[in-house]
């Protein structure tokens, strides 16, 4: 059965989204450091090539949350297809994992303003804390708040703050 890409009334290109996607059957397929590092590698590979802007992320043992902006000429469906497809391919190639890594589809929320962005960012950063993996999100190496993580600035950051 063919999956129909998610569509938004006015398209997804040029917009910012909070995205969630789960491991197949919500299994803990992302619990190892090597799997989480692989997903980070894929995120940065596609960020570097301009497939999307990466604003925030957290990789949990059984799901992934992102805040991304979709460039002109692309779509959120394409962004997620690239991330999930490449990480699945590399997991099978490098680690011999014969399983399907990701559940089909994803959920997303359009972030049209700074308030909504801040709310979803807070939720994303609280994930490892609420799961009792760490006391503060800055302690979780698979979260965008970890020291040294390079991100694209929020599209809602004022020019003064961006400097």
XYZ file of C-alpha atoms in Angstrom:
163
model
C 0.000 0.000 0.000
C 1.406 3.386 -0.978
C 1.835 6.014 1.739
C 0.417 9.385 0.805
C 2.712 12.228 1.878
C 1.371 14.614 4.497
C 0.109 17.800 2.953
C -0.493 21.158 4.528
C -2.979 23.574 2.970
C -0.309 26.047 1.933
C 2.624 23.618 1.638
C 5.492 22.920 4.004
C 8.388 24.581 2.222
C 9.836 27.605 3.934
C 8.125 26.734 7.223
C 9.245 25.474 10.617
C 7.862 22.331 12.266
C 8.064 20.276 15.411
C 8.264 16.659 14.223
C 7.950 13.378 16.120
C 8.612 9.914 14.790
C 8.750 6.611 16.627
C 10.865 3.526 16.369
C 9.001 0.554 14.879
C 6.274 -0.562 17.322
C 7.768 1.906 19.819
C 10.540 -0.613 20.535
C 13.719 0.663 22.131
C 15.699 0.428 18.892
C 17.455 3.749 19.516
C 18.659 2.927 23.015
C 22.301 2.234 22.142
C 24.878 4.979 21.803
C 25.820 3.741 18.334
C 22.242 4.072 17.062
C 21.755 7.514 18.568
C 25.120 8.649 17.183
C 24.147 7.301 13.764
C 20.929 9.353 13.783
C 22.899 12.461 14.793
C 25.374 11.792 11.977
C 22.506 11.573 9.466
C 20.899 14.763 10.806
C 24.148 16.674 10.395
C 24.883 15.177 6.983
C 21.595 16.423 5.554
C 21.790 19.717 7.443
C 25.206 20.331 5.884
C 23.869 19.698 2.371
C 20.989 22.132 2.937
C 18.167 19.590 2.968
C 16.769 21.314 6.079
C 17.649 23.695 8.880
C 18.102 21.895 12.192
C 16.979 23.992 15.160
C 16.522 21.389 17.924
C 16.523 17.619 18.394
C 16.337 14.900 21.005
C 16.868 11.208 20.355
C 15.105 9.086 22.926
C 15.388 5.280 23.215
C 12.219 4.739 21.161
C 11.475 8.011 19.357
C 12.889 11.184 17.853
C 11.764 14.810 18.144
C 13.021 17.552 15.841
C 12.422 21.200 15.156
C 13.328 21.811 11.531
C 12.725 24.371 8.829
C 11.978 23.098 5.350
C 13.799 24.920 2.532
C 12.120 26.235 -0.584
C 11.631 23.500 -3.163
C 11.394 20.705 -0.594
C 8.775 19.269 1.736
C 8.572 17.963 5.261
C 7.795 14.512 3.865
C 11.053 14.587 1.900
C 13.032 15.708 4.965
C 11.674 12.823 7.038
C 12.117 10.335 4.201
C 15.793 11.297 3.966
C 16.418 11.057 7.721
C 14.571 7.806 8.275
C 15.669 6.181 5.037
C 19.357 6.944 5.453
C 19.512 6.010 9.133
C 17.747 2.690 8.425
C 20.066 1.947 5.512
C 23.194 2.763 7.528
C 22.018 0.755 10.572
C 21.566 -2.316 8.394
C 24.841 -1.764 6.534
C 27.049 -0.935 9.537
C 25.481 -2.928 12.332
C 23.668 -5.724 10.489
C 20.343 -4.736 11.999
C 17.754 -6.684 9.977
C 14.772 -4.931 11.548
C 12.702 -2.050 10.311
C 13.971 0.825 12.447
C 11.215 3.406 12.062
C 7.466 3.254 12.290
C 5.726 4.529 9.167
C 4.798 8.179 9.097
C 5.399 10.981 11.546
C 3.453 13.660 13.342
C 4.121 17.350 13.002
C 3.032 20.714 14.295
C 3.526 23.896 12.307
C 5.337 26.562 14.338
C 4.119 29.913 12.967
C 5.439 32.136 15.761
C 7.992 32.475 18.554
C 5.527 31.490 21.288
C 4.602 28.183 19.703
C 8.261 27.525 18.858
C 9.277 28.144 22.498
C 6.533 25.863 23.801
C 7.534 22.933 21.585
C 11.233 23.570 22.237
C 10.576 23.358 25.970
C 8.663 20.091 25.496
C 11.480 18.633 23.375
C 14.187 19.590 25.881
C 12.188 18.193 28.811
C 11.948 14.720 27.239
C 15.160 13.199 28.662
C 14.463 14.794 32.054
C 10.899 13.463 32.256
C 12.190 10.026 31.208
C 14.652 10.266 34.132
C 17.644 9.776 31.858
C 19.253 12.949 33.242
C 18.474 15.727 35.698
C 18.943 18.501 33.117
C 18.668 18.282 29.328
C 22.160 19.784 29.006
C 23.501 16.513 30.472
C 21.962 14.344 27.731
C 24.422 13.937 24.833
C 21.642 13.140 22.343
C 19.851 16.434 22.847
C 20.433 19.767 21.149
C 20.988 21.476 24.505
C 24.146 19.404 25.133
C 27.245 21.657 25.158
C 28.957 21.984 21.787
C 25.977 20.986 19.640
C 25.794 23.116 16.485
C 22.338 24.213 15.360
C 20.738 26.608 12.946
C 19.279 29.637 14.746
C 15.577 29.801 15.428
C 13.714 31.553 12.623
C 12.124 33.681 15.351
C 15.368 34.897 16.895
C 15.757 38.629 16.565
C 18.770 39.917 14.669
C 20.145 41.409 17.888
C 20.033 38.031 19.661
C 21.532 36.195 16.684
C 24.845 38.048 16.930
